[in-house]
């Protein structure tokens, strides 16, 4: 119980320092009129995602929930940072990436956690789906057959690989 | 010898034990015997009604020999099956064994050709091949467990559905709790598999199952600490990515280093018979542990990141009036992951049973209800109905959905905060799975309450009868 209480205290104090640092940065940003620091908020999600992956790695149980959440948030934070620094309007084209990230999660589960066929299939299917939506979005549906062909080939390759 | 067709049957319990749905595992006695006969060249099938999920139809089971296992709770079903099989296939041989048959062999002599008392590995071949004629056959304890063959799990029908693979690495227990049947069957001498043999058993199971989760059936897995230490070292050396659960006693926690090594080697759950938090009750049960031992064990296991399934027992003569409430409070305050609140059950052959029979305190001997869920005796200072109701309430309180959700939220906040500041020092103590199990256990509790409702009516009638007689 003591060890866990100590860990809680460490978290509380580090959290305090983190919030203080963020406060100072935001304050400086406002004072200097830079209006830039607040755009970096996705970095907090990056830190959180890496932290979750760290917990997954340090935990003896290697719980897949941490790996999945960490991977997804990491992908999302990169996308969010890009949009935050450029324009959120890009999201109109990039939304299929949310599906692709889920595909990455399943592939990460397959590669790192346990080689279950379901994870590999789900990962490939979601990536194919994301590719389909992405291609449809970019090319206005003119080459939809290319997308479906790619998806079909990927499924066939996975099946053959088994 | 012409190969014979031998069917082993492990019957389901008479009245639903709700925990059978939580963890469906076969007993290994039938599998060991089946493997021995299989290696001898006989055609063997092992049927477990709990794993099959339905009762077997005797008309569809044609064989030369039937071997049935009878636990106390499944003894009525075993008896009825034996009688049906004998009637349908009079030329076939019916053998009954198992804990209940060993304790009360006389209950089966009219429906079976042979009743085996004790361990049957040493005589099963002679028995099946007809070289033993006795009706009641006395088995002998297997002296060298390493001499037993590696289990052939494939004999068990439906084995692929097992999520957790059972392995038994020892028999016997040096302790002698007054309510326990283990020492009556396996004796007090602790016999065990060597570490090399346990590793061979694990590898054998890994060839058979996709699952990498194991449950060690041993009644007291860590009775020999040196062996456990060596086993963990071998698992770590060979980098076996397995997780496993064991049944252990609180005294294991007196060696935190060993517990930590177990956790590193993949131990995820310990099932501990705490029985009571009252020192007088623990002493009366000859449990050789105190409340302080229990608290220390919980602390040590949790600090090492091992989840605890605590088993408590209500109804002992020394239990105080508020025992049920205080036990639930204790389990919640100490953060035990999952619990089973059993009601003291006087299994035949135990000292508790003998004392209840002597004191004329048994309410009935319908073995279908002897599974730890029902009050089957008159408690000393309590009304049986009240005890049954209290046990139900205990479950409802512990597995309250509100509590599980709040604990889940607390855990989520801790995880997110730790992740944000990269504090990994308590990463190994997060036990997400116990949250999910507790959430699922709520459904089991609801189902269990329904099963118990009918029995409550019986207890109500018995209480009214007793009141009338007293009046």
Coordinates of C-alpha atoms in Angstrom, one line a residue:
Chain A
X1 CA 0.0 0.0 0.0
X2 CA 2.9 2.4 0.9
X3 CA 4.6 1.8 -2.5
X4 CA 1.3 2.7 -4.3
X5 CA 0.8 5.8 -2.1
X6 CA 4.3 6.9 -2.9
X7 CA 3.7 6.5 -6.6
X8 CA 0.5 8.6 -6.2
X9 CA 2.5 11.3 -4.5
X10 CA 5.1 11.4 -7.3
X11 CA 2.4 11.7 -9.9
X12 CA 0.7 14.5 -8.0
X13 CA 3.8 16.5 -7.7
X14 CA 4.9 15.9 -11.3
X15 CA 1.4 16.9 -12.5
X16 CA 1.7 20.1 -10.5
X17 CA 5.0 20.9 -12.1
X18 CA 3.6 20.1 -15.6
X19 CA 0.5 22.3 -15.1
X20 CA 2.7 25.2 -13.8
X21 CA 5.0 24.9 -16.8
X22 CA 2.0 25.0 -19.2
X23 CA 0.6 28.0 -17.3
X24 CA 3.9 29.8 -17.6
X25 CA 4.2 29.0 -21.3
X26 CA 0.7 30.1 -22.0
X27 CA 1.2 33.3 -19.9
X28 CA 4.4 34.1 -21.8
X29 CA 2.6 33.4 -25.1
X30 CA -0.1 35.9 -24.2
X31 CA 2.2 38.5 -22.9
X32 CA 4.5 38.4 -25.9
X33 CA 1.6 38.2 -28.3
X34 CA 3.1 35.2 -30.0
X35 CA -0.2 33.2 -30.2
X36 CA 1.7 30.1 -31.0
X37 CA 2.1 28.0 -27.9
X38 CA -1.6 27.1 -27.6
X39 CA -1.4 25.6 -31.0
X40 CA 1.0 22.9 -29.6
X41 CA -1.7 21.4 -27.4
X42 CA -1.6 18.1 -29.4
X43 CA 1.9 17.6 -28.0
X44 CA 0.2 16.9 -24.6
X45 CA -1.7 14.0 -26.3
X46 CA 1.6 12.8 -27.8
X47 CA 3.1 12.8 -24.3
X48 CA 0.0 11.0 -22.9
X49 CA 0.2 8.4 -25.7
X50 CA 3.9 7.8 -25.2
X51 CA 3.1 7.5 -21.5
X52 CA 0.5 4.9 -22.1
X53 CA 2.9 2.9 -24.3
X54 CA 5.4 3.2 -21.5
X55 CA 2.9 1.8 -19.1
X56 CA 2.3 -1.0 -21.5
X57 CA 6.0 -1.7 -21.7
X58 CA 6.7 -1.4 -18.0
X59 CA 3.6 -3.4 -16.8
X60 CA 4.3 -7.1 -16.3
X61 CA 0.8 -7.9 -17.6
X62 CA 1.3 -6.2 -21.0
X63 CA -2.3 -5.2 -21.2
X64 CA -3.4 -4.7 -24.8
X65 CA -5.7 -1.9 -23.8
X66 CA -2.7 0.3 -23.1
X67 CA -1.0 -0.6 -26.4
X68 CA -4.2 0.1 -28.3
X69 CA -5.0 3.4 -26.6
X70 CA -1.3 4.6 -26.8
X71 CA -1.0 3.7 -30.5
X72 CA -4.3 5.4 -31.5
X73 CA -3.6 8.5 -29.5
X74 CA -0.1 8.8 -30.9
X75 CA -1.4 8.7 -34.5
X76 CA -4.1 11.1 -33.6
X77 CA -1.8 13.6 -32.0
X78 CA 0.5 13.7 -35.0
X79 CA -2.6 14.4 -37.2
X80 CA -3.9 17.0 -34.7
X81 CA -0.5 18.7 -34.5
X82 CA -0.4 18.9 -38.3
X83 CA -3.9 20.5 -38.5
X84 CA -3.2 22.7 -35.5
X85 CA -0.1 24.2 -37.2
X86 CA -1.6 24.4 -40.6
X87 CA -5.4 24.4 -41.0
X88 CA -8.2 22.3 -39.5
X89 CA -9.8 22.5 -43.0
X90 CA -7.4 19.7 -44.1
X91 CA -9.5 17.4 -41.9
X92 CA -12.1 17.4 -44.6
X93 CA -9.7 15.3 -46.6
X94 CA -7.8 13.5 -43.9
X95 CA -10.7 12.0 -41.9
X96 CA -10.2 8.5 -43.4
X97 CA -7.0 8.5 -41.4
X98 CA -9.1 7.9 -38.3
X99 CA -10.0 4.6 -39.7
X100 CA -6.4 4.0 -40.8
X101 CA -5.2 4.6 -37.2
X102 CA -7.6 2.0 -36.0
X103 CA -6.0 -0.3 -38.6
X104 CA -2.6 0.5 -37.2
X105 CA -3.8 -0.3 -33.7
X106 CA -4.8 -3.8 -34.8
X107 CA -1.5 -4.3 -36.7
X108 CA 0.4 -3.1 -33.6
X109 CA -1.6 -5.6 -31.5
X110 CA -0.7 -8.3 -34.0
X111 CA 2.9 -7.5 -34.3
X112 CA 3.7 -6.6 -30.7
X113 CA 1.2 -8.2 -28.4
X114 CA -0.1 -11.5 -29.8
X115 CA 0.0 -12.9 -33.3
X116 CA -3.8 -13.5 -33.5
X117 CA -5.1 -13.8 -37.0
X118 CA -8.1 -11.7 -36.1
X119 CA -5.9 -8.6 -35.4
X120 CA -4.0 -9.0 -38.7
X121 CA -7.3 -9.3 -40.7
X122 CA -8.9 -6.4 -38.9
X123 CA -5.9 -4.2 -39.3
X124 CA -5.6 -5.0 -43.1
X125 CA -9.4 -4.5 -43.6
X126 CA -9.4 -1.2 -41.8
X127 CA -6.4 0.1 -43.7
X128 CA -8.0 -1.0 -47.0
X129 CA -11.2 0.7 -46.0
X130 CA -9.3 3.9 -45.1
X131 CA -7.5 3.7 -48.5
X132 CA -10.9 3.3 -50.3
X133 CA -12.3 6.4 -48.6
X134 CA -9.1 8.3 -49.1
X135 CA -9.0 7.6 -52.8
X136 CA -12.7 8.3 -53.2
X137 CA -12.2 11.6 -51.4
X138 CA -9.2 12.7 -53.4
X139 CA -10.3 11.6 -56.8
X140 CA -14.0 12.3 -56.4
X141 CA -15.0 8.7 -56.9
X142 CA -13.7 8.5 -60.5
X143 CA -11.3 5.6 -59.6
X144 CA -13.3 3.9 -57.1
X145 CA -12.6 0.6 -58.8
X146 CA -8.9 1.1 -58.1
X147 CA -9.6 1.4 -54.4
X148 CA -11.8 -1.7 -54.3
X149 CA -9.2 -3.6 -56.3
X150 CA -6.5 -2.7 -53.8
X151 CA -8.7 -3.7 -50.9
X152 CA -9.5 -7.0 -52.6
X153 CA -5.8 -7.8 -53.4
X154 CA -4.8 -7.0 -49.8
X155 CA -7.4 -9.4 -48.4
X156 CA -6.3 -12.1 -50.8
X157 CA -2.7 -11.6 -49.9
X158 CA -3.5 -11.9 -46.2
X159 CA -5.5 -15.0 -46.8
X160 CA -2.7 -16.5 -48.9
X161 CA -0.2 -15.6 -46.3
X162 CA -2.1 -17.7 -43.7
Chain B
X1 CA -5.7 -57.6 -25.3
X2 CA -8.5 -56.4 -27.7
X3 CA -8.8 -52.6 -27.6
X4 CA -11.9 -51.6 -25.6
X5 CA -14.0 -48.5 -25.9
X6 CA -13.8 -46.6 -22.7
X7 CA -15.9 -43.4 -22.0
X8 CA -15.1 -41.2 -19.1
X9 CA -17.9 -38.9 -18.0
X10 CA -17.7 -36.0 -15.6
X11 CA -21.3 -35.2 -14.8
X12 CA -22.6 -31.7 -14.2
X13 CA -23.6 -30.6 -10.7
X14 CA -27.2 -31.1 -9.5
X15 CA -28.1 -27.5 -8.9
X16 CA -26.4 -24.8 -10.9
X17 CA -23.3 -23.6 -9.3
X18 CA -23.1 -20.1 -10.8
X19 CA -19.3 -20.1 -10.8
X20 CA -19.2 -23.1 -13.2
X21 CA -20.2 -20.5 -15.8
X22 CA -17.4 -18.2 -14.8
X23 CA -14.6 -20.7 -15.3
X24 CA -15.3 -24.0 -17.2
X25 CA -12.4 -26.3 -16.5
X26 CA -12.3 -30.1 -16.5
X27 CA -11.0 -32.2 -13.6
X28 CA -7.7 -33.8 -14.5
X29 CA -8.2 -37.2 -12.8
X30 CA -10.3 -38.5 -15.8
X31 CA -7.7 -37.1 -18.3
X32 CA -4.8 -38.9 -16.5
X33 CA -6.7 -42.2 -16.4
X34 CA -7.8 -41.7 -20.0
X35 CA -4.3 -41.0 -21.1
X36 CA -3.0 -44.2 -19.4
X37 CA -5.7 -46.3 -21.1
X38 CA -5.1 -44.5 -24.4
X39 CA -1.4 -45.4 -24.3
X40 CA -2.4 -48.9 -23.5
X41 CA -4.2 -49.0 -26.9
X42 CA -7.8 -48.6 -25.8
X43 CA -10.2 -46.2 -27.5
X44 CA -10.9 -43.4 -25.0
X45 CA -13.3 -40.5 -24.9
X46 CA -13.6 -38.0 -22.1
X47 CA -16.9 -36.1 -21.8
X48 CA -17.4 -33.3 -19.3
X49 CA -21.0 -32.1 -19.2
X50 CA -20.0 -28.6 -18.0
X51 CA -17.6 -28.2 -20.9
X52 CA -20.0 -29.7 -23.4
X53 CA -22.7 -27.3 -22.1
X54 CA -25.4 -30.0 -22.1
X55 CA -26.1 -33.3 -20.5
X56 CA -24.9 -36.4 -22.3
X57 CA -27.5 -38.8 -23.7
X58 CA -26.7 -42.4 -22.5
X59 CA -28.4 -43.9 -25.6
X60 CA -25.8 -42.2 -27.8
X61 CA -22.9 -43.6 -25.8
X62 CA -22.0 -47.1 -26.6
X63 CA -18.9 -48.4 -24.9
X64 CA -17.3 -51.4 -23.2
X65 CA -16.5 -49.5 -20.1
X66 CA -17.9 -46.3 -18.5
X67 CA -16.0 -44.5 -15.9
X68 CA -17.9 -41.8 -14.0
X69 CA -16.5 -39.2 -11.6
X70 CA -18.7 -38.3 -8.6
X71 CA -18.1 -35.1 -6.7
X72 CA -20.5 -34.5 -3.9
X73 CA -22.5 -31.9 -5.8
X74 CA -22.6 -34.1 -9.0
X75 CA -23.1 -37.4 -7.1
X76 CA -26.9 -37.6 -7.8
X77 CA -26.3 -37.1 -11.5
X78 CA -23.4 -39.6 -11.5
X79 CA -25.6 -42.2 -9.7
X80 CA -28.5 -41.7 -12.1
X81 CA -26.2 -41.9 -15.2
X82 CA -24.6 -45.1 -13.8
X83 CA -28.0 -46.7 -13.3
X84 CA -29.1 -45.7 -16.8
X85 CA -26.0 -46.9 -18.5
X86 CA -26.2 -50.3 -16.6
X87 CA -29.8 -50.7 -17.7
X88 CA -29.2 -49.8 -21.4
X89 CA -25.9 -51.6 -21.8
X90 CA -26.0 -54.5 -19.2
X91 CA -22.9 -56.2 -20.8
X92 CA -20.8 -53.1 -20.3
X93 CA -18.8 -52.3 -17.2
X94 CA -19.6 -49.2 -15.1
X95 CA -16.9 -47.8 -12.8
X96 CA -17.5 -44.9 -10.4
X97 CA -14.7 -42.9 -8.7
X98 CA -14.0 -39.4 -7.6
X99 CA -14.1 -37.6 -4.2
X100 CA -17.7 -38.4 -3.2
X101 CA -17.4 -42.1 -4.3
X102 CA -14.2 -42.3 -2.2
X103 CA -15.9 -40.8 0.8
X104 CA -19.2 -42.7 0.6
X105 CA -18.5 -45.7 -1.7
X106 CA -21.6 -47.5 -0.5
X107 CA -23.8 -45.0 -2.3
X108 CA -22.8 -46.4 -5.7
X109 CA -22.4 -50.2 -5.1
X110 CA -25.9 -50.9 -6.4
X111 CA -25.5 -49.0 -9.7
X112 CA -21.8 -49.7 -10.5
X113 CA -19.7 -52.8 -11.1
X114 CA -16.8 -51.1 -9.3
X115 CA -16.4 -48.2 -7.0
X116 CA -12.8 -46.8 -6.7
X117 CA -11.8 -45.3 -3.4
X118 CA -8.8 -42.9 -3.7
X119 CA -6.4 -42.5 -6.6
X120 CA -7.0 -44.9 -9.5
X121 CA -3.9 -44.4 -11.7
X122 CA -2.3 -47.6 -10.3
X123 CA -5.2 -49.9 -11.0
X124 CA -7.2 -48.5 -13.8
X125 CA -5.7 -50.8 -16.5
X126 CA -6.4 -53.9 -14.4
X127 CA -9.9 -52.7 -13.6
X128 CA -10.8 -51.9 -17.2
X129 CA -9.3 -55.1 -18.5
X130 CA -11.2 -57.2 -16.0
X131 CA -8.4 -58.4 -13.7
X132 CA -10.1 -57.0 -10.6
X133 CA -13.4 -58.4 -9.4
X134 CA -13.9 -56.5 -6.1
X135 CA -17.0 -54.2 -5.9
X136 CA -15.2 -51.6 -3.8
X137 CA -11.6 -51.2 -4.9
X138 CA -9.1 -49.4 -2.7
X139 CA -6.7 -47.2 -4.8
X140 CA -3.3 -46.2 -3.6
X141 CA -1.6 -42.8 -3.7
X142 CA 0.7 -42.3 -6.7
X143 CA 4.1 -42.2 -5.0
X144 CA 6.0 -40.7 -7.9
X145 CA 3.9 -38.2 -9.9
X146 CA 6.6 -37.8 -12.5
X147 CA 5.9 -41.4 -13.5
X148 CA 2.4 -40.4 -14.8
X149 CA 2.2 -39.8 -18.5
X150 CA 1.9 -36.4 -20.1
X151 CA -1.7 -35.5 -20.4
X152 CA -3.4 -36.1 -23.7
X153 CA -5.9 -33.1 -23.7
X154 CA -7.2 -34.2 -27.1
X155 CA -9.1 -37.0 -25.4
X156 CA -11.4 -34.4 -23.9
X157 CA -14.3 -33.5 -26.2
X158 CA -14.6 -29.8 -26.7
X159 CA -11.0 -29.2 -25.4
X160 CA -10.5 -26.5 -28.0
X161 CA -13.0 -24.3 -26.3
X162 CA -10.9 -24.0 -23.1
X163 CA -9.6 -20.5 -22.6
X164 CA -7.5 -21.5 -19.6
X165 CA -5.5 -24.7 -19.5
X166 CA -5.5 -26.6 -16.3
X167 CA -2.3 -28.3 -15.0
X168 CA -1.9 -30.1 -11.7
X169 CA 1.6 -30.2 -10.3
X170 CA 1.1 -31.6 -6.8
X171 CA -1.3 -33.7 -4.7
X172 CA -1.9 -33.6 -1.0
X173 CA -1.7 -30.8 1.6
X174 CA 0.3 -30.6 4.8
X175 CA -2.4 -28.6 6.5
X176 CA -5.6 -30.2 7.9
X177 CA -8.5 -27.7 7.8
X178 CA -11.5 -29.2 9.4
X179 CA -13.9 -28.5 6.5
X180 CA -11.6 -29.6 3.6
X181 CA -11.8 -32.9 1.7
X182 CA -8.4 -32.7 0.1
X183 CA -6.4 -34.5 2.8
X184 CA -9.1 -37.2 2.9
X185 CA -8.5 -38.0 -0.7
X186 CA -4.8 -37.1 -1.4
X187 CA -3.5 -37.3 2.2
X188 CA -1.3 -34.9 4.1
X189 CA 1.9 -35.9 2.4
X190 CA 2.7 -33.3 -0.3
X191 CA 3.7 -35.1 -3.5
X192 CA 4.8 -33.0 -6.4
X193 CA 6.0 -33.0 -10.0
X194 CA 9.6 -32.1 -10.6
X195 CA 10.2 -28.7 -12.2
X196 CA 11.5 -30.4 -15.4
X197 CA 8.3 -32.3 -15.6
X198 CA 6.1 -29.2 -15.0
X199 CA 8.0 -27.5 -17.9
X200 CA 7.3 -30.5 -20.0
X201 CA 3.6 -30.3 -19.0
X202 CA 3.4 -26.6 -20.0
X203 CA 5.1 -27.3 -23.4
X204 CA 2.8 -30.3 -23.9
X205 CA -0.2 -28.0 -23.3
X206 CA 1.1 -25.3 -25.5
X207 CA 1.3 -27.7 -28.4
X208 CA -2.4 -28.5 -27.9
X209 CA -3.9 -25.1 -27.1
X210 CA -3.8 -21.7 -28.7
X211 CA -4.3 -20.2 -25.2
X212 CA -1.3 -19.2 -23.2
X213 CA -3.1 -19.0 -19.9
X214 CA -2.7 -21.7 -17.3
X215 CA -4.4 -22.5 -14.1
X216 CA -2.5 -24.7 -11.6
X217 CA -5.0 -26.8 -9.8
X218 CA -2.7 -27.6 -6.8
X219 CA -4.6 -27.0 -3.6
X220 CA -1.5 -25.3 -2.2
X221 CA 0.8 -24.4 -5.1
X222 CA 3.6 -22.9 -3.0
X223 CA 3.8 -25.5 -0.3
X224 CA 7.4 -26.1 -1.5
X225 CA 8.9 -22.7 -2.1
X226 CA 12.1 -23.9 -3.6
X227 CA 10.2 -25.7 -6.3
X228 CA 8.2 -22.5 -7.1
X229 CA 11.3 -20.4 -7.2
X230 CA 13.0 -22.9 -9.6
X231 CA 9.9 -23.1 -11.8
X232 CA 9.7 -19.3 -12.1
X233 CA 13.4 -19.1 -12.9
X234 CA 13.0 -21.7 -15.7
X235 CA 9.9 -19.9 -17.1
X236 CA 11.9 -16.6 -17.2
X237 CA 15.0 -18.3 -18.7
X238 CA 13.0 -19.9 -21.5
X239 CA 11.1 -16.6 -22.0
X240 CA 7.8 -18.4 -22.1
X241 CA 5.2 -15.7 -22.6
X242 CA 2.5 -17.3 -20.5
X243 CA 0.3 -16.1 -17.7
X244 CA -0.9 -18.3 -14.9
X245 CA -3.0 -18.5 -11.8
X246 CA -2.6 -20.5 -8.7
X247 CA -4.3 -21.5 -5.5
X248 CA -2.2 -20.5 -2.5
X249 CA -2.2 -19.8 1.2
X250 CA -1.5 -16.5 2.9
X251 CA 1.8 -17.7 4.2
X252 CA 3.2 -17.4 0.7
X253 CA 3.2 -13.6 1.3
X254 CA 5.8 -14.0 4.0
X255 CA 8.2 -14.2 1.1
X256 CA 7.6 -11.0 -0.9
X257 CA 10.7 -11.8 -3.1
X258 CA 9.2 -15.0 -4.2
X259 CA 5.9 -13.4 -4.9
X260 CA 7.6 -10.8 -7.0
X261 CA 9.5 -13.5 -9.0
X262 CA 6.1 -15.3 -9.5
X263 CA 4.6 -12.1 -10.9
X264 CA 7.6 -11.6 -13.2
X265 CA 7.2 -15.2 -14.4
X266 CA 3.6 -14.6 -15.4
X267 CA 1.5 -15.2 -12.2
X268 CA -1.6 -13.0 -12.6
X269 CA -4.1 -14.3 -10.1
X270 CA -4.0 -16.1 -6.8
X271 CA -7.0 -17.8 -5.4
X272 CA -6.8 -17.7 -1.6
X273 CA -9.0 -19.4 0.9
X274 CA -9.2 -16.6 3.5
X275 CA -12.3 -18.2 5.0
X276 CA -12.8 -15.7 7.8
X277 CA -11.4 -12.4 9.2
X278 CA -12.2 -13.5 12.7
X279 CA -9.2 -15.1 14.5
X280 CA -11.4 -17.4 16.7
X281 CA -13.1 -18.8 13.6
X282 CA -9.8 -19.3 11.8
X283 CA -8.5 -21.1 14.8
X284 CA -11.6 -23.3 15.0
X285 CA -11.1 -24.2 11.3
X286 CA -7.5 -25.1 12.0
X287 CA -6.6 -22.7 9.2
X288 CA -3.2 -21.8 10.7
X289 CA -3.5 -18.2 9.7
X290 CA -4.7 -14.9 11.3
X291 CA -6.3 -11.7 10.1
X292 CA -2.9 -10.0 10.1
X293 CA -1.7 -12.7 7.7
X294 CA -4.6 -12.0 5.4
X295 CA -4.0 -8.2 5.4
X296 CA -0.3 -8.8 4.8
X297 CA -1.0 -11.2 1.9
X298 CA -3.3 -8.7 0.2
X299 CA -0.7 -6.0 0.5
X300 CA 2.1 -8.1 -0.8
X301 CA 0.2 -9.6 -3.8
X302 CA -1.2 -6.3 -4.9
X303 CA 2.1 -4.5 -4.6
X304 CA 3.5 -7.2 -6.9
X305 CA 0.6 -6.7 -9.4
X306 CA -1.0 -10.0 -8.7
X307 CA -4.8 -10.0 -8.6
X308 CA -6.6 -11.7 -5.7
X309 CA -9.7 -13.9 -5.8
X310 CA -10.5 -14.2 -2.1
X311 CA -12.7 -17.0 -0.8
X312 CA -14.6 -16.5 2.4
X313 CA -16.9 -18.8 4.3
X314 CA -19.9 -18.0 6.4
X315 CA -21.7 -20.1 9.0
X316 CA -18.9 -21.3 11.3
X317 CA -20.0 -21.7 14.9
X318 CA -17.7 -18.9 16.1
X319 CA -18.9 -16.4 13.6
X320 CA -20.3 -13.2 15.2
X321 CA -23.7 -11.8 14.4
X322 CA -22.2 -9.0 12.2
X323 CA -19.7 -11.4 10.5
X324 CA -21.1 -11.1 7.0
X325 CA -21.2 -7.3 7.0
X326 CA -17.8 -7.0 8.5
X327 CA -16.4 -9.5 6.0
X328 CA -17.8 -7.6 3.0
X329 CA -16.5 -4.3 4.4
X330 CA -13.1 -5.8 4.9
X331 CA -13.0 -7.2 1.3
X332 CA -14.0 -3.8 -0.1
X333 CA -11.6 -1.8 2.1
X334 CA -8.7 -4.1 1.3
X335 CA -9.4 -3.8 -2.4
X336 CA -9.7 -7.6 -3.0
X337 CA -10.3 -8.0 -6.8
X338 CA -13.0 -10.7 -6.8
X339 CA -14.5 -12.7 -4.0
X340 CA -16.5 -15.8 -3.4
X341 CA -18.7 -15.8 -0.3
X342 CA -19.3 -19.5 0.4
X343 CA -21.5 -21.0 3.0
X344 CA -19.8 -23.6 5.2
X345 CA -20.6 -26.9 3.6
X346 CA -20.2 -30.1 5.6
X347 CA -18.7 -32.4 2.9
X348 CA -18.9 -36.1 3.9
X349 CA -15.7 -37.3 5.5
X350 CA -14.7 -34.0 7.0
X351 CA -14.6 -33.3 10.7
X352 CA -17.2 -30.6 10.3
X353 CA -19.5 -33.2 8.7
X354 CA -19.0 -35.7 11.5
X355 CA -19.7 -33.1 14.2
X356 CA -22.9 -31.9 12.4
X357 CA -24.1 -35.5 12.0
X358 CA -23.3 -36.1 15.7
X359 CA -25.2 -32.9 16.7
X360 CA -28.1 -33.7 14.3
X361 CA -27.6 -30.3 12.6
X362 CA -27.9 -31.3 9.0
X363 CA -31.0 -29.9 7.3
X364 CA -30.9 -32.5 4.6
X365 CA -28.4 -34.7 2.7
X366 CA -29.6 -33.8 -0.8
X367 CA -26.1 -33.6 -2.2
X368 CA -27.2 -31.5 -5.2
X369 CA -27.1 -28.5 -2.8
X370 CA -23.7 -29.2 -1.3
X371 CA -21.8 -26.7 -3.4
X372 CA -21.1 -23.8 -1.0
X373 CA -24.0 -21.7 -2.2
X374 CA -26.7 -23.1 0.1
X375 CA -27.2 -23.4 3.9
X376 CA -27.5 -27.1 4.4
X377 CA -27.2 -27.2 8.2
X378 CA -28.5 -25.4 11.3
X379 CA -25.9 -22.7 12.2
X380 CA -25.3 -22.5 15.9
X381 CA -26.3 -18.9 16.6
X382 CA -28.2 -18.0 13.5
X383 CA -31.3 -18.7 11.6
X384 CA -30.5 -20.7 8.4
X385 CA -32.7 -18.4 6.3
X386 CA -31.1 -15.3 7.7
X387 CA -27.6 -16.7 6.9
X388 CA -28.7 -17.5 3.3
X389 CA -30.1 -14.0 2.9
X390 CA -27.0 -12.4 4.3
X391 CA -24.8 -14.3 1.9
X392 CA -26.9 -13.1 -1.0
X393 CA -26.6 -9.5 0.2
X394 CA -22.9 -9.9 0.6
X395 CA -22.6 -10.7 -3.1
X396 CA -24.8 -7.9 -4.1
X397 CA -22.8 -5.4 -2.0
X398 CA -19.4 -6.5 -3.2
X399 CA -20.4 -6.8 -6.9
X400 CA -22.3 -3.5 -6.9
X401 CA -22.2 -2.0 -10.4
X402 CA -21.9 1.5 -8.9
X403 CA -18.8 0.5 -7.0
X404 CA -17.2 -1.2 -10.0
X405 CA -17.9 1.9 -12.2
X406 CA -16.4 4.2 -9.6
X407 CA -13.3 2.0 -9.1
X408 CA -13.0 1.9 -12.9
X409 CA -13.1 5.7 -13.2
X410 CA -10.6 6.0 -10.3
X411 CA -8.3 3.6 -12.1
X412 CA -8.7 5.5 -15.4
X413 CA -7.8 8.8 -13.8
X414 CA -4.7 7.3 -12.2
X415 CA -3.6 5.7 -15.4
X416 CA -4.0 8.9 -17.4
X417 CA -2.2 11.0 -14.8
X418 CA 0.6 8.6 -14.5
X419 CA 0.9 8.4 -18.3
X420 CA 0.9 12.1 -18.7
X421 CA 3.8 12.6 -16.3
X422 CA 5.6 9.4 -17.2
X423 CA 5.4 7.8 -13.8
X424 CA 5.7 4.1 -14.4
X425 CA 6.5 3.0 -10.9
X426 CA 3.0 1.5 -10.3
X427 CA 2.4 0.4 -13.9
X428 CA 2.5 -3.3 -12.8
X429 CA -0.2 -2.7 -10.2
X430 CA -2.9 -1.8 -12.7
X431 CA -5.4 -4.6 -12.9
X432 CA -7.9 -3.8 -15.7
X433 CA -9.1 -7.3 -16.0
X434 CA -10.4 -7.5 -12.5
X435 CA -12.7 -4.5 -13.3
X436 CA -14.1 -6.4 -16.4
X437 CA -14.5 -9.6 -14.3
X438 CA -16.3 -7.7 -11.6
X439 CA -18.6 -6.1 -14.1
X440 CA -19.4 -9.5 -15.6
X441 CA -19.7 -11.1 -12.1
X442 CA -22.7 -8.8 -11.5
X443 CA -24.6 -11.0 -14.1
X444 CA -23.5 -14.1 -12.3
X445 CA -24.8 -12.7 -9.0
X446 CA -28.2 -11.9 -10.5
X447 CA -28.4 -15.5 -11.9
X448 CA -27.3 -16.9 -8.6
X449 CA -30.0 -14.9 -6.7
X450 CA -32.6 -16.5 -8.9
X451 CA -31.3 -20.0 -8.2
X452 CA -31.2 -19.4 -4.5
X453 CA -34.7 -17.9 -4.3
X454 CA -36.3 -21.3 -4.6
X455 CA -34.1 -22.7 -1.9
X456 CA -35.0 -19.7 0.4
X457 CA -38.6 -21.0 0.2
X458 CA -37.5 -24.4 1.5
X459 CA -35.5 -22.7 4.3
X460 CA -38.5 -20.6 5.2
X461 CA -40.7 -23.6 5.5
X462 CA -38.1 -25.4 7.6
X463 CA -37.8 -22.4 9.9
X464 CA -41.6 -22.2 10.3
X465 CA -41.7 -25.9 11.1
X466 CA -39.0 -25.5 13.8
X467 CA -40.8 -22.4 15.2
X468 CA -44.1 -24.4 15.4
X469 CA -42.3 -27.3 17.2
X470 CA -40.7 -24.9 19.6
X471 CA -44.0 -23.3 20.3

